[in-house]
Structures are given as C-alpha cells and as structure tokens.
mmCIF file with all atom_site columns, C-alpha atoms in Angstrom:
data_model
loop_
_atom_site.group_PDB
_atom_site.id
_atom_site.type_symbol
_atom_site.label_atom_id
_atom_site.label_alt_id
_atom_site.label_comp_id
_atom_site.label_asym_id
_atom_site.label_entity_id
_atom_site.label_seq_id
_atom_site.pdbx_PDB_ins_code
_atom_site.Cartn_x
_atom_site.Cartn_y
_atom_site.Cartn_z
_atom_site.occupancy
_atom_site.B_iso_or_equiv
_atom_site.pdbx_formal_charge
_atom_site.auth_seq_id
_atom_site.auth_comp_id
_atom_site.auth_asym_id
_atom_site.auth_atom_id
_atom_site.pdbx_PDB_model_num
ATOM 1   C CA . MET V 1 1   ? 191.257 -84.451 192.832 1.00 0.00 ? 1   MET V CA 1
ATOM 2   C CA . GLU V 1 2   ? 190.964 -86.074 189.416 1.00 0.00 ? 2   GLU V CA 1
ATOM 3   C CA . LYS V 1 3   ? 189.097 -83.039 188.093 1.00 0.00 ? 3   LYS V CA 1
ATOM 4   C CA . ARG V 1 4   ? 191.859 -80.718 189.307 1.00 0.00 ? 4   ARG V CA 1
ATOM 5   C CA . SER V 1 5   ? 194.476 -82.923 187.626 1.00 0.00 ? 5   SER V CA 1
ATOM 6   C CA . GLU V 1 6   ? 192.557 -82.772 184.337 1.00 0.00 ? 6   GLU V CA 1
ATOM 7   C CA . GLU V 1 7   ? 192.260 -79.002 184.589 1.00 0.00 ? 7   GLU V CA 1
ATOM 8   C CA . ARG V 1 8   ? 196.003 -78.728 185.186 1.00 0.00 ? 8   ARG V CA 1
ATOM 9   C CA . GLU V 1 9   ? 196.712 -80.886 182.144 1.00 0.00 ? 9   GLU V CA 1
ATOM 10  C CA . ARG V 1 10  ? 194.477 -78.715 179.965 1.00 0.00 ? 10  ARG V CA 1
ATOM 11  C CA . LYS V 1 11  ? 196.197 -75.620 181.338 1.00 0.00 ? 11  LYS V CA 1
ATOM 12  C CA . ILE V 1 12  ? 199.648 -77.004 180.501 1.00 0.00 ? 12  ILE V CA 1
ATOM 13  C CA . GLU V 1 13  ? 198.412 -77.912 177.029 1.00 0.00 ? 13  GLU V CA 1
ATOM 14  C CA . ARG V 1 14  ? 197.218 -74.334 176.458 1.00 0.00 ? 14  ARG V CA 1
ATOM 15  C CA . LEU V 1 15  ? 200.479 -72.861 177.775 1.00 0.00 ? 15  LEU V CA 1
ATOM 16  C CA . THR V 1 16  ? 202.516 -75.244 175.606 1.00 0.00 ? 16  THR V CA 1
ATOM 17  C CA . LYS V 1 17  ? 200.645 -74.078 172.506 1.00 0.00 ? 17  LYS V CA 1
ATOM 18  C CA . ALA V 1 18  ? 201.158 -70.473 173.597 1.00 0.00 ? 18  ALA V CA 1
ATOM 19  C CA . LYS V 1 19  ? 204.906 -71.043 173.851 1.00 0.00 ? 19  LYS V CA 1
ATOM 20  C CA . GLU V 1 20  ? 204.927 -72.171 170.228 1.00 0.00 ? 20  GLU V CA 1
ATOM 21  C CA . HIS V 1 21  ? 202.293 -69.928 168.680 1.00 0.00 ? 21  HIS V CA 1
ATOM 22  C CA . GLY V 1 22  ? 201.070 -67.414 171.275 1.00 0.00 ? 22  GLY V CA 1
ATOM 23  C CA . LEU V 1 23  ? 201.715 -63.722 171.742 1.00 0.00 ? 23  LEU V CA 1
ATOM 24  C CA . ASN V 1 24  ? 204.993 -63.068 173.551 1.00 0.00 ? 24  ASN V CA 1
ATOM 25  C CA . ILE V 1 25  ? 204.667 -60.682 176.497 1.00 0.00 ? 25  ILE V CA 1
ATOM 26  C CA . VAL V 1 26  ? 207.752 -59.593 178.432 1.00 0.00 ? 26  VAL V CA 1
ATOM 27  C CA . ILE V 1 27  ? 207.852 -58.134 181.944 1.00 0.00 ? 27  ILE V CA 1
ATOM 28  C CA . ASP V 1 28  ? 211.009 -56.028 182.191 1.00 0.00 ? 28  ASP V CA 1
ATOM 29  C CA . LEU V 1 29  ? 212.453 -56.500 185.687 1.00 0.00 ? 29  LEU V CA 1
ATOM 30  C CA . GLU V 1 30  ? 215.491 -54.244 185.313 1.00 0.00 ? 30  GLU V CA 1
ATOM 31  C CA . PHE V 1 31  ? 214.044 -51.538 187.556 1.00 0.00 ? 31  PHE V CA 1
ATOM 32  C CA . SER V 1 32  ? 214.288 -53.358 190.880 1.00 0.00 ? 32  SER V CA 1
ATOM 33  C CA . HIS V 1 33  ? 217.185 -51.150 192.003 1.00 0.00 ? 33  HIS V CA 1
ATOM 34  C CA . LEU V 1 34  ? 214.852 -48.146 191.828 1.00 0.00 ? 34  LEU V CA 1
ATOM 35  C CA . MET V 1 35  ? 212.230 -49.648 194.131 1.00 0.00 ? 35  MET V CA 1
ATOM 36  C CA . ILE V 1 36  ? 212.040 -50.112 197.879 1.00 0.00 ? 36  ILE V CA 1
ATOM 37  C CA . SER V 1 37  ? 211.291 -53.543 199.347 1.00 0.00 ? 37  SER V CA 1
ATOM 38  C CA . THR V 1 38  ? 207.532 -52.971 199.660 1.00 0.00 ? 38  THR V CA 1
ATOM 39  C CA . GLU V 1 39  ? 207.347 -51.982 195.996 1.00 0.00 ? 39  GLU V CA 1
ATOM 40  C CA . ILE V 1 40  ? 209.291 -55.077 194.961 1.00 0.00 ? 40  ILE V CA 1
ATOM 41  C CA . ASN V 1 41  ? 206.894 -57.200 197.015 1.00 0.00 ? 41  ASN V CA 1
ATOM 42  C CA . SER V 1 42  ? 203.966 -55.486 195.313 1.00 0.00 ? 42  SER V CA 1
ATOM 43  C CA . LEU V 1 43  ? 205.437 -56.223 191.883 1.00 0.00 ? 43  LEU V CA 1
ATOM 44  C CA . VAL V 1 44  ? 205.988 -59.870 192.829 1.00 0.00 ? 44  VAL V CA 1
ATOM 45  C CA . GLN V 1 45  ? 202.299 -60.148 193.754 1.00 0.00 ? 45  GLN V CA 1
ATOM 46  C CA . GLN V 1 46  ? 201.343 -58.566 190.421 1.00 0.00 ? 46  GLN V CA 1
ATOM 47  C CA . ILE V 1 47  ? 203.523 -61.048 188.538 1.00 0.00 ? 47  ILE V CA 1
ATOM 48  C CA . MET V 1 48  ? 201.911 -63.923 190.426 1.00 0.00 ? 48  MET V CA 1
ATOM 49  C CA . TYR V 1 49  ? 198.485 -62.589 189.432 1.00 0.00 ? 49  TYR V CA 1
ATOM 50  C CA . CYS V 1 50  ? 199.603 -62.261 185.781 1.00 0.00 ? 50  CYS V CA 1
ATOM 51  C CA . TYR V 1 51  ? 200.698 -65.884 185.711 1.00 0.00 ? 51  TYR V CA 1
ATOM 52  C CA . ALA V 1 52  ? 197.453 -67.102 187.272 1.00 0.00 ? 52  ALA V CA 1
ATOM 53  C CA . VAL V 1 53  ? 195.261 -65.057 184.901 1.00 0.00 ? 53  VAL V CA 1
ATOM 54  C CA . ASN V 1 54  ? 197.252 -66.194 181.873 1.00 0.00 ? 54  ASN V CA 1
ATOM 55  C CA . GLY V 1 55  ? 196.844 -69.825 182.911 1.00 0.00 ? 55  GLY V CA 1
ATOM 56  C CA . ARG V 1 56  ? 193.065 -69.438 183.025 1.00 0.00 ? 56  ARG V CA 1
ATOM 57  C CA . CYS V 1 57  ? 192.816 -67.878 179.571 1.00 0.00 ? 57  CYS V CA 1
ATOM 58  C CA . ALA V 1 58  ? 191.449 -69.850 176.658 1.00 0.00 ? 58  ALA V CA 1
ATOM 59  C CA . TYR V 1 59  ? 194.088 -68.130 174.503 1.00 0.00 ? 59  TYR V CA 1
ATOM 60  C CA . PRO V 1 60  ? 197.022 -67.421 176.819 1.00 0.00 ? 60  PRO V CA 1
ATOM 61  C CA . GLY V 1 61  ? 200.114 -65.485 175.899 1.00 0.00 ? 61  GLY V CA 1
ATOM 62  C CA . HIS V 1 62  ? 203.673 -66.687 176.422 1.00 0.00 ? 62  HIS V CA 1
ATOM 63  C CA . LEU V 1 63  ? 205.118 -64.761 179.365 1.00 0.00 ? 63  LEU V CA 1
ATOM 64  C CA . TRP V 1 64  ? 208.739 -63.766 179.852 1.00 0.00 ? 64  TRP V CA 1
ATOM 65  C CA . LEU V 1 65  ? 210.532 -62.397 182.904 1.00 0.00 ? 65  LEU V CA 1
ATOM 66  C CA . THR V 1 66  ? 213.741 -60.672 181.821 1.00 0.00 ? 66  THR V CA 1
ATOM 67  C CA . GLY V 1 67  ? 216.341 -59.108 184.078 1.00 0.00 ? 67  GLY V CA 1
ATOM 68  C CA . CYS V 1 68  ? 215.175 -61.595 186.702 1.00 0.00 ? 68  CYS V CA 1
ATOM 69  C CA . LYS V 1 69  ? 218.032 -61.561 189.197 1.00 0.00 ? 69  LYS V CA 1
ATOM 70  C CA . GLU V 1 70  ? 219.201 -60.417 192.623 1.00 0.00 ? 70  GLU V CA 1
ATOM 71  C CA . ASP V 1 71  ? 216.432 -59.110 194.936 1.00 0.00 ? 71  ASP V CA 1
ATOM 72  C CA . MET V 1 72  ? 213.694 -59.644 192.372 1.00 0.00 ? 72  MET V CA 1
ATOM 73  C CA . GLU V 1 73  ? 214.676 -63.243 191.717 1.00 0.00 ? 73  GLU V CA 1
ATOM 74  C CA . THR V 1 74  ? 214.994 -63.912 195.453 1.00 0.00 ? 74  THR V CA 1
ATOM 75  C CA . GLN V 1 75  ? 211.487 -62.622 196.126 1.00 0.00 ? 75  GLN V CA 1
ATOM 76  C CA . LEU V 1 76  ? 209.970 -64.510 193.190 1.00 0.00 ? 76  LEU V CA 1
ATOM 77  C CA . LYS V 1 77  ? 211.569 -67.761 194.305 1.00 0.00 ? 77  LYS V CA 1
ATOM 78  C CA . ARG V 1 78  ? 209.677 -67.448 197.581 1.00 0.00 ? 78  ARG V CA 1
ATOM 79  C CA . LEU V 1 79  ? 206.402 -67.906 195.725 1.00 0.00 ? 79  LEU V CA 1
ATOM 80  C CA . PRO V 1 80  ? 205.071 -71.471 196.074 1.00 0.00 ? 80  PRO V CA 1
ATOM 81  C CA . GLY V 1 81  ? 205.730 -73.436 192.898 1.00 0.00 ? 81  GLY V CA 1
ATOM 82  C CA . PHE V 1 82  ? 207.658 -70.661 191.130 1.00 0.00 ? 82  PHE V CA 1
ATOM 83  C CA . ASP V 1 83  ? 210.363 -73.009 189.857 1.00 0.00 ? 83  ASP V CA 1
ATOM 84  C CA . GLY V 1 84  ? 207.656 -74.978 188.047 1.00 0.00 ? 84  GLY V CA 1
ATOM 85  C CA . TRP V 1 85  ? 206.035 -72.000 186.328 1.00 0.00 ? 85  TRP V CA 1
ATOM 86  C CA . PHE V 1 86  ? 205.499 -72.433 182.586 1.00 0.00 ? 86  PHE V CA 1
ATOM 87  C CA . ILE V 1 87  ? 207.230 -69.160 181.773 1.00 0.00 ? 87  ILE V CA 1
ATOM 88  C CA . GLU V 1 88  ? 210.542 -67.899 180.372 1.00 0.00 ? 88  GLU V CA 1
ATOM 89  C CA . LYS V 1 89  ? 212.925 -66.672 183.085 1.00 0.00 ? 89  LYS V CA 1
ATOM 90  C CA . GLU V 1 90  ? 215.989 -64.765 181.947 1.00 0.00 ? 90  GLU V CA 1
ATOM 91  C CA . SER V 1 91  ? 218.593 -63.111 184.155 1.00 0.00 ? 91  SER V CA 1
ATOM 92  C CA . THR V 1 92  ? 219.713 -61.055 181.163 1.00 0.00 ? 92  THR V CA 1
ATOM 93  C CA . SER V 1 93  ? 217.805 -58.125 179.656 1.00 0.00 ? 93  SER V CA 1
ATOM 94  C CA . TYR V 1 94  ? 215.263 -58.588 176.869 1.00 0.00 ? 94  TYR V CA 1
ATOM 95  C CA . ILE V 1 95  ? 217.699 -56.880 174.509 1.00 0.00 ? 95  ILE V CA 1
ATOM 96  C CA . GLU V 1 96  ? 220.199 -59.696 175.120 1.00 0.00 ? 96  GLU V CA 1
ATOM 97  C CA . ALA V 1 97  ? 217.705 -62.542 175.434 1.00 0.00 ? 97  ALA V CA 1
ATOM 98  C CA . LEU V 1 98  ? 215.790 -61.537 172.297 1.00 0.00 ? 98  LEU V CA 1
ATOM 99  C CA . HIS V 1 99  ? 218.504 -59.769 170.295 1.00 0.00 ? 99  HIS V CA 1
ATOM 100 C CA . VAL V 1 100 ? 217.741 -61.701 167.106 1.00 0.00 ? 100 VAL V CA 1
ATOM 101 C CA . GLN V 1 101 ? 214.213 -60.277 167.204 1.00 0.00 ? 101 GLN V CA 1
ATOM 102 C CA . LYS V 1 102 ? 215.074 -56.713 168.161 1.00 0.00 ? 102 LYS V CA 1
ATOM 103 C CA . GLU V 1 103 ? 213.072 -55.308 165.236 1.00 0.00 ? 103 GLU V CA 1
ATOM 104 C CA . ASN V 1 104 ? 209.951 -56.962 166.673 1.00 0.00 ? 104 ASN V CA 1
ATOM 105 C CA . LEU V 1 105 ? 210.293 -55.581 170.201 1.00 0.00 ? 105 LEU V CA 1
ATOM 106 C CA . VAL V 1 106 ? 207.603 -53.069 171.198 1.00 0.00 ? 106 VAL V CA 1
ATOM 107 C CA . TYR V 1 107 ? 207.780 -51.337 174.579 1.00 0.00 ? 107 TYR V CA 1
ATOM 108 C CA . LEU V 1 108 ? 204.320 -50.434 175.874 1.00 0.00 ? 108 LEU V CA 1
ATOM 109 C CA . THR V 1 109 ? 204.470 -47.036 177.523 1.00 0.00 ? 109 THR V CA 1
ATOM 110 C CA . ALA V 1 110 ? 201.903 -44.314 178.091 1.00 0.00 ? 110 ALA V CA 1
ATOM 111 C CA . ASP V 1 111 ? 204.468 -41.761 176.839 1.00 0.00 ? 111 ASP V CA 1
ATOM 112 C CA . ALA V 1 112 ? 204.648 -43.227 173.316 1.00 0.00 ? 112 ALA V CA 1
ATOM 113 C CA . ASN V 1 113 ? 203.423 -41.236 170.324 1.00 0.00 ? 113 ASN V CA 1
ATOM 114 C CA . THR V 1 114 ? 202.166 -44.332 168.526 1.00 0.00 ? 114 THR V CA 1
ATOM 115 C CA . THR V 1 115 ? 198.820 -45.784 169.584 1.00 0.00 ? 115 THR V CA 1
ATOM 116 C CA . LEU V 1 116 ? 198.436 -49.547 169.509 1.00 0.00 ? 116 LEU V CA 1
ATOM 117 C CA . GLU V 1 117 ? 195.609 -50.440 167.130 1.00 0.00 ? 117 GLU V CA 1
ATOM 118 C CA . ASP V 1 118 ? 195.950 -54.213 167.107 1.00 0.00 ? 118 ASP V CA 1
ATOM 119 C CA . LEU V 1 119 ? 198.225 -56.928 168.497 1.00 0.00 ? 119 LEU V CA 1
ATOM 120 C CA . ASP V 1 120 ? 200.669 -58.286 165.943 1.00 0.00 ? 120 ASP V CA 1
ATOM 121 C CA . PRO V 1 121 ? 201.630 -61.914 166.667 1.00 0.00 ? 121 PRO V CA 1
ATOM 122 C CA . LYS V 1 122 ? 205.094 -61.222 165.222 1.00 0.00 ? 122 LYS V CA 1
ATOM 123 C CA . HIS V 1 123 ? 205.723 -58.519 167.801 1.00 0.00 ? 123 HIS V CA 1
ATOM 124 C CA . ILE V 1 124 ? 207.022 -59.029 171.320 1.00 0.00 ? 124 ILE V CA 1
ATOM 125 C CA . TYR V 1 125 ? 205.334 -56.650 173.753 1.00 0.00 ? 125 TYR V CA 1
ATOM 126 C CA . ILE V 1 126 ? 207.276 -55.371 176.751 1.00 0.00 ? 126 ILE V CA 1
ATOM 127 C CA . VAL V 1 127 ? 205.715 -54.100 179.986 1.00 0.00 ? 127 VAL V CA 1
ATOM 128 C CA . GLY V 1 128 ? 207.875 -52.191 182.438 1.00 0.00 ? 128 GLY V CA 1
ATOM 129 C CA . GLY V 1 129 ? 208.086 -53.910 185.824 1.00 0.00 ? 129 GLY V CA 1
ATOM 130 C CA . LEU V 1 130 ? 207.976 -50.764 187.894 1.00 0.00 ? 130 LEU V CA 1
ATOM 131 C CA . VAL V 1 131 ? 205.767 -49.825 190.829 1.00 0.00 ? 131 VAL V CA 1
ATOM 132 C CA . ASP V 1 132 ? 204.878 -46.151 191.373 1.00 0.00 ? 132 ASP V CA 1
ATOM 133 C CA . ARG V 1 133 ? 205.733 -44.845 187.907 1.00 0.00 ? 133 ARG V CA 1
ATOM 134 C CA . ASN V 1 134 ? 204.703 -41.358 188.998 1.00 0.00 ? 134 ASN V CA 1
ATOM 135 C CA . ARG V 1 135 ? 208.119 -41.025 190.624 1.00 0.00 ? 135 ARG V CA 1
ATOM 136 C CA . ARG V 1 136 ? 209.899 -42.113 187.455 1.00 0.00 ? 136 ARG V CA 1
ATOM 137 C CA . LYS V 1 137 ? 207.762 -40.575 184.742 1.00 0.00 ? 137 LYS V CA 1
ATOM 138 C CA . GLY V 1 138 ? 209.047 -41.235 181.233 1.00 0.00 ? 138 GLY V CA 1
ATOM 139 C CA . ILE V 1 139 ? 211.665 -43.784 182.294 1.00 0.00 ? 139 ILE V CA 1
ATOM 140 C CA . THR V 1 140 ? 210.419 -46.616 180.066 1.00 0.00 ? 140 THR V CA 1
ATOM 141 C CA . MET V 1 141 ? 210.090 -44.321 177.052 1.00 0.00 ? 141 MET V CA 1
ATOM 142 C CA . ARG V 1 142 ? 213.643 -43.051 177.497 1.00 0.00 ? 142 ARG V CA 1
ATOM 143 C CA . LYS V 1 143 ? 214.946 -46.592 177.860 1.00 0.00 ? 143 LYS V CA 1
ATOM 144 C CA . ALA V 1 144 ? 213.234 -47.780 174.682 1.00 0.00 ? 144 ALA V CA 1
ATOM 145 C CA . LYS V 1 145 ? 214.436 -44.742 172.741 1.00 0.00 ? 145 LYS V CA 1
ATOM 146 C CA . GLU V 1 146 ? 218.035 -45.272 173.875 1.00 0.00 ? 146 GLU V CA 1
ATOM 147 C CA . GLN V 1 147 ? 217.824 -48.925 172.812 1.00 0.00 ? 147 GLN V CA 1
ATOM 148 C CA . GLY V 1 148 ? 216.314 -48.052 169.443 1.00 0.00 ? 148 GLY V CA 1
ATOM 149 C CA . ILE V 1 149 ? 213.208 -50.200 169.805 1.00 0.00 ? 149 ILE V CA 1
ATOM 150 C CA . GLN V 1 150 ? 209.589 -49.463 168.939 1.00 0.00 ? 150 GLN V CA 1
ATOM 151 C CA . THR V 1 151 ? 207.152 -47.993 171.439 1.00 0.00 ? 151 THR V CA 1
ATOM 152 C CA . ALA V 1 152 ? 203.358 -47.876 171.608 1.00 0.00 ? 152 ALA V CA 1
ATOM 153 C CA . ARG V 1 153 ? 200.639 -46.932 174.053 1.00 0.00 ? 153 ARG V CA 1
ATOM 154 C CA . LEU V 1 154 ? 197.361 -48.683 174.708 1.00 0.00 ? 154 LEU V CA 1
ATOM 155 C CA . PRO V 1 155 ? 194.402 -46.917 173.017 1.00 0.00 ? 155 PRO V CA 1
ATOM 156 C CA . ILE V 1 156 ? 192.768 -46.139 176.361 1.00 0.00 ? 156 ILE V CA 1
ATOM 157 C CA . GLY V 1 157 ? 191.984 -42.525 175.460 1.00 0.00 ? 157 GLY V CA 1
ATOM 158 C CA . ASN V 1 158 ? 189.895 -43.675 172.510 1.00 0.00 ? 158 ASN V CA 1
ATOM 159 C CA . TYR V 1 159 ? 187.411 -45.401 174.810 1.00 0.00 ? 159 TYR V CA 1
ATOM 160 C CA . LEU V 1 160 ? 187.485 -43.886 178.297 1.00 0.00 ? 160 LEU V CA 1
ATOM 161 C CA . LYS V 1 161 ? 188.900 -41.114 180.453 1.00 0.00 ? 161 LYS V CA 1
ATOM 162 C CA . MET V 1 162 ? 191.362 -41.983 183.159 1.00 0.00 ? 162 MET V CA 1
ATOM 163 C CA . LEU V 1 163 ? 191.802 -39.963 186.312 1.00 0.00 ? 163 LEU V CA 1
ATOM 164 C CA . SER V 1 164 ? 195.038 -38.046 185.796 1.00 0.00 ? 164 SER V CA 1
ATOM 165 C CA . SER V 1 165 ? 196.700 -39.238 188.985 1.00 0.00 ? 165 SER V CA 1
ATOM 166 C CA . GLN V 1 166 ? 196.250 -42.937 188.208 1.00 0.00 ? 166 GLN V CA 1
ATOM 167 C CA . VAL V 1 167 ? 198.501 -45.364 186.327 1.00 0.00 ? 167 VAL V CA 1
ATOM 168 C CA . LEU V 1 168 ? 197.889 -48.980 185.373 1.00 0.00 ? 168 LEU V CA 1
ATOM 169 C CA . THR V 1 169 ? 199.637 -51.752 187.247 1.00 0.00 ? 169 THR V CA 1
ATOM 170 C CA . VAL V 1 170 ? 201.664 -54.433 185.470 1.00 0.00 ? 170 VAL V CA 1
ATOM 171 C CA . ASN V 1 171 ? 198.949 -57.039 185.969 1.00 0.00 ? 171 ASN V CA 1
ATOM 172 C CA . GLN V 1 172 ? 196.265 -54.679 184.611 1.00 0.00 ? 172 GLN V CA 1
ATOM 173 C CA . VAL V 1 173 ? 198.229 -54.015 181.415 1.00 0.00 ? 173 VAL V CA 1
ATOM 174 C CA . ILE V 1 174 ? 198.846 -57.711 180.840 1.00 0.00 ? 174 ILE V CA 1
ATOM 175 C CA . GLU V 1 175 ? 195.265 -58.666 181.643 1.00 0.00 ? 175 GLU V CA 1
ATOM 176 C CA . ILE V 1 176 ? 194.065 -56.067 179.117 1.00 0.00 ? 176 ILE V CA 1
ATOM 177 C CA . LEU V 1 177 ? 196.301 -57.643 176.457 1.00 0.00 ? 177 LEU V CA 1
ATOM 178 C CA . LEU V 1 178 ? 194.954 -61.096 177.310 1.00 0.00 ? 178 LEU V CA 1
ATOM 179 C CA . LYS V 1 179 ? 191.345 -59.881 177.218 1.00 0.00 ? 179 LYS V CA 1
ATOM 180 C CA . TYR V 1 180 ? 191.971 -58.350 173.804 1.00 0.00 ? 180 TYR V CA 1
ATOM 181 C CA . LEU V 1 181 ? 193.425 -61.630 172.548 1.00 0.00 ? 181 LEU V CA 1
ATOM 182 C CA . GLU V 1 182 ? 190.189 -63.276 173.643 1.00 0.00 ? 182 GLU V CA 1
ATOM 183 C CA . THR V 1 183 ? 187.678 -60.653 172.485 1.00 0.00 ? 183 THR V CA 1
ATOM 184 C CA . GLY V 1 184 ? 189.369 -58.532 169.818 1.00 0.00 ? 184 GLY V CA 1
ATOM 185 C CA . ASP V 1 185 ? 187.611 -55.596 171.497 1.00 0.00 ? 185 ASP V CA 1
ATOM 186 C CA . TRP V 1 186 ? 189.690 -52.868 173.195 1.00 0.00 ? 186 TRP V CA 1
ATOM 187 C CA . LYS V 1 187 ? 186.711 -51.157 174.802 1.00 0.00 ? 187 LYS V CA 1
ATOM 188 C CA . ALA V 1 188 ? 185.426 -54.342 176.410 1.00 0.00 ? 188 ALA V CA 1
ATOM 189 C CA . SER V 1 189 ? 188.943 -55.210 177.542 1.00 0.00 ? 189 SER V CA 1
ATOM 190 C CA . PHE V 1 190 ? 189.468 -51.831 179.232 1.00 0.00 ? 190 PHE V CA 1
ATOM 191 C CA . PHE V 1 191 ? 186.123 -51.815 181.007 1.00 0.00 ? 191 PHE V CA 1
ATOM 192 C CA . GLN V 1 192 ? 186.529 -55.388 182.227 1.00 0.00 ? 192 GLN V CA 1
ATOM 193 C CA . VAL V 1 193 ? 189.986 -54.766 183.677 1.00 0.00 ? 193 VAL V CA 1
ATOM 194 C CA . ILE V 1 194 ? 190.400 -51.120 184.706 1.00 0.00 ? 194 ILE V CA 1
ATOM 195 C CA . PRO V 1 195 ? 188.769 -50.509 188.109 1.00 0.00 ? 195 PRO V CA 1
ATOM 196 C CA . GLN V 1 196 ? 186.038 -47.908 188.293 1.00 0.00 ? 196 GLN V CA 1
ATOM 197 C CA . ARG V 1 197 ? 188.065 -45.898 190.809 1.00 0.00 ? 197 ARG V CA 1
ATOM 198 C CA . LYS V 1 198 ? 190.611 -45.210 188.055 1.00 0.00 ? 198 LYS V CA 1
ATOM 199 C CA . ARG V 1 199 ? 188.006 -43.984 185.575 1.00 0.00 ? 199 ARG V CA 1
ATOM 200 C CA . CYS V 1 200 ? 185.874 -40.893 185.341 1.00 0.00 ? 200 CYS V CA 1
ATOM 201 C CA . GLU V 1 201 ? 182.346 -41.522 186.593 1.00 0.00 ? 201 GLU V CA 1
ATOM 202 C CA . ALA V 1 202 ? 180.830 -40.566 183.235 1.00 0.00 ? 202 ALA V CA 1
ATOM 203 C CA . ASP V 1 203 ? 182.549 -43.480 181.547 1.00 0.00 ? 203 ASP V CA 1
ATOM 204 C CA . ALA V 1 204 ? 181.198 -45.970 184.047 1.00 0.00 ? 204 ALA V CA 1
ATOM 205 C CA . ASP V 1 205 ? 177.695 -44.525 183.822 1.00 0.00 ? 205 ASP V CA 1
ATOM 206 C CA . GLU V 1 206 ? 177.659 -44.612 180.015 1.00 0.00 ? 206 GLU V CA 1
ATOM 207 C CA . ASN V 1 207 ? 178.551 -48.287 180.011 1.00 0.00 ? 207 ASN V CA 1
ATOM 208 C CA . GLY V 1 208 ? 176.194 -49.229 182.811 1.00 0.00 ? 208 GLY V CA 1
ATOM 209 C CA . VAL V 1 209 ? 179.040 -50.952 184.605 1.00 0.00 ? 209 VAL V CA 1
ATOM 210 C CA . LYS V 1 210 ? 178.379 -51.970 188.185 1.00 0.00 ? 210 LYS V CA 1
ATOM 211 C CA . GLU V 1 211 ? 181.627 -53.082 189.753 1.00 0.00 ? 211 GLU V CA 1
ATOM 212 C CA . LYS V 1 212 ? 182.634 -54.546 193.064 1.00 0.00 ? 212 LYS V CA 1
ATOM 213 C CA . ASP V 1 213 ? 185.695 -52.366 193.243 1.00 0.00 ? 213 ASP V CA 1
ATOM 214 C CA . ASN V 1 214 ? 186.725 -52.961 196.827 1.00 0.00 ? 214 ASN V CA 1
ATOM 215 C CA . SER V 1 215 ? 189.504 -54.457 198.868 1.00 0.00 ? 215 SER V CA 1
ATOM 216 C CA . SER V 1 216 ? 187.632 -57.675 199.682 1.00 0.00 ? 216 SER V CA 1
ATOM 217 C CA . GLU V 1 217 ? 187.185 -58.433 195.972 1.00 0.00 ? 217 GLU V CA 1
ATOM 218 C CA . SER V 1 218 ? 190.894 -57.810 195.387 1.00 0.00 ? 218 SER V CA 1
ATOM 219 C CA . GLN V 1 219 ? 191.760 -60.110 198.256 1.00 0.00 ? 219 GLN V CA 1
ATOM 220 C CA . LYS V 1 220 ? 189.601 -62.866 196.755 1.00 0.00 ? 220 LYS V CA 1
ATOM 221 C CA . LYS V 1 221 ? 191.420 -62.546 193.417 1.00 0.00 ? 221 LYS V CA 1
ATOM 222 C CA . LEU V 1 222 ? 194.790 -62.586 195.118 1.00 0.00 ? 222 LEU V CA 1
ATOM 223 C CA . LYS V 1 223 ? 193.848 -65.642 197.172 1.00 0.00 ? 223 LYS V CA 1
ATOM 224 C CA . ARG V 1 224 ? 192.725 -67.472 194.049 1.00 0.00 ? 224 ARG V CA 1
ATOM 225 C CA . SER V 1 225 ? 196.008 -66.587 192.321 1.00 0.00 ? 225 SER V CA 1
ATOM 226 C CA . GLU V 1 226 ? 198.038 -67.853 195.272 1.00 0.00 ? 226 GLU V CA 1
ATOM 227 C CA . GLU V 1 227 ? 196.168 -71.169 195.213 1.00 0.00 ? 227 GLU V CA 1
ATOM 228 C CA . GLU V 1 228 ? 196.675 -71.603 191.474 1.00 0.00 ? 228 GLU V CA 1
ATOM 229 C CA . VAL V 1 229 ? 200.369 -70.770 191.258 1.00 0.00 ? 229 VAL V CA 1
ATOM 230 C CA . GLY V 1 230 ? 201.075 -72.863 194.342 1.00 0.00 ? 230 GLY V CA 1
ATOM 231 C CA . GLU V 1 231 ? 200.584 -75.998 192.300 1.00 0.00 ? 231 GLU V CA 1
ATOM 232 C CA . ASN V 1 232 ? 203.819 -77.499 191.065 1.00 0.00 ? 232 ASN V CA 1
ATOM 233 C CA . GLU V 1 233 ? 203.764 -77.601 187.285 1.00 0.00 ? 233 GLU V CA 1
ATOM 234 C CA . SER V 1 234 ? 206.337 -79.242 185.084 1.00 0.00 ? 234 SER V CA 1
ATOM 235 C CA . GLU V 1 235 ? 207.043 -78.317 181.495 1.00 0.00 ? 235 GLU V CA 1
#
C-alpha cells in the first residue's frame, strides 16, 4: 500500500512538471454529434487509455480535453476517478480555450501536406476525437483549414507501410507522440505502438518484430488502464 502511494506521488510530480513545461496535447471532442453511442463509448475507453499511458511515462505530456460537454462529458464522468484526473477539461473548443496561442496550434491529420519532423515544445498538438474516420474522411483537415491553424501529419510513410484500410486510433496517435518524447526516434515509436495487423508484413519482417497482437493482450492493457485511472488523484 505504501509503495502504491509513493508511486502515485511520483506520478503526480511528473504530471505537475508536465503541466508547467511539458508538451501540450489536445483531444478535440467536438465530433461527438457525428458518432453513435458505441463509438462514443469506444472513444471514452481510448481517452482512459491515453491518460493511463501518459501517467506511466517518464516524460509525460500535458493532456487537454476540449469540447468536453453533453454526451461525451456524461460518458467520461462515468469513469472511476475522472473528476480527479490531472488533465485540462474544457467545455469550450480549443480555439476558444487557447485563443491567445492560436499561432501555435497544430492539428495532426493524415490529410495534411506538411510532414511532422520533430515535436516543438512551443506548439500545441491537436488530435481529432473521432471514431471511424473512414466515414468522415478529411473532416479534421477541413476544420483546421477553416479555422486558419497549422496542420501536420505523422511521418509514418517514411518508416513503414500501412494497410490502406486502416487508420490510427486516438490513443495510438497520442502514445506515438509520448514514445517520441521519450526516445526521439520516430521509427521506434511507430513500431512499438502500431499493431502488426495495421502494417504490411514486409515491415514487420524487416524489423524482426514479434508481437502479441491479439484481443487478450488488448484486454490486459485495458484492464491495467482501468485500475490506474480508478485511483482518485488530486491536483
């Protein structure tokens, strides 16, 4: 029990430093009206996983939830300990919440022409909170363009080939960013996070990666996340 308390204190210390000096990562929750209830539930689980992974990182980012209201807020509040999460929760959009830093906003979207080469600590990176982007292709790019903010795509194509029918989930994008903060290596970050089922076989073979890419492994990760975020944390 004492060990768990010490671990929690160290975690809060890391997250406090991240709030002051860490990379700001925003999850844009303004798409909830476009999703059915099962998709909203899926996104809530992804957000829970993001929070748990960030808390375990040696160099965590500072997470934001913007547009957090109505159905999305209701579902998030059902998560154990959500009110105690060390995270920014805004009912307004990121444009309103971060208007004084608009020039530093960068929307991460696969449709961007600019490829992200490095993470700039001055920038605030936005990830679209949308499940099943195949139905809404280009929606985040159009939104960013209408708002006049920067866009960029992860340099995935420089290091591996994705299967055309697959897209990354919110938690995968954020975990890739966190891995890069830790390693400074895009290739290692992609291969550690992106499941083998989403990559061409040649890429996996070239890297000698042997993955346990199955439902039981995913369930273990989810269970661990549920246990971690269930702890009440105070800022």
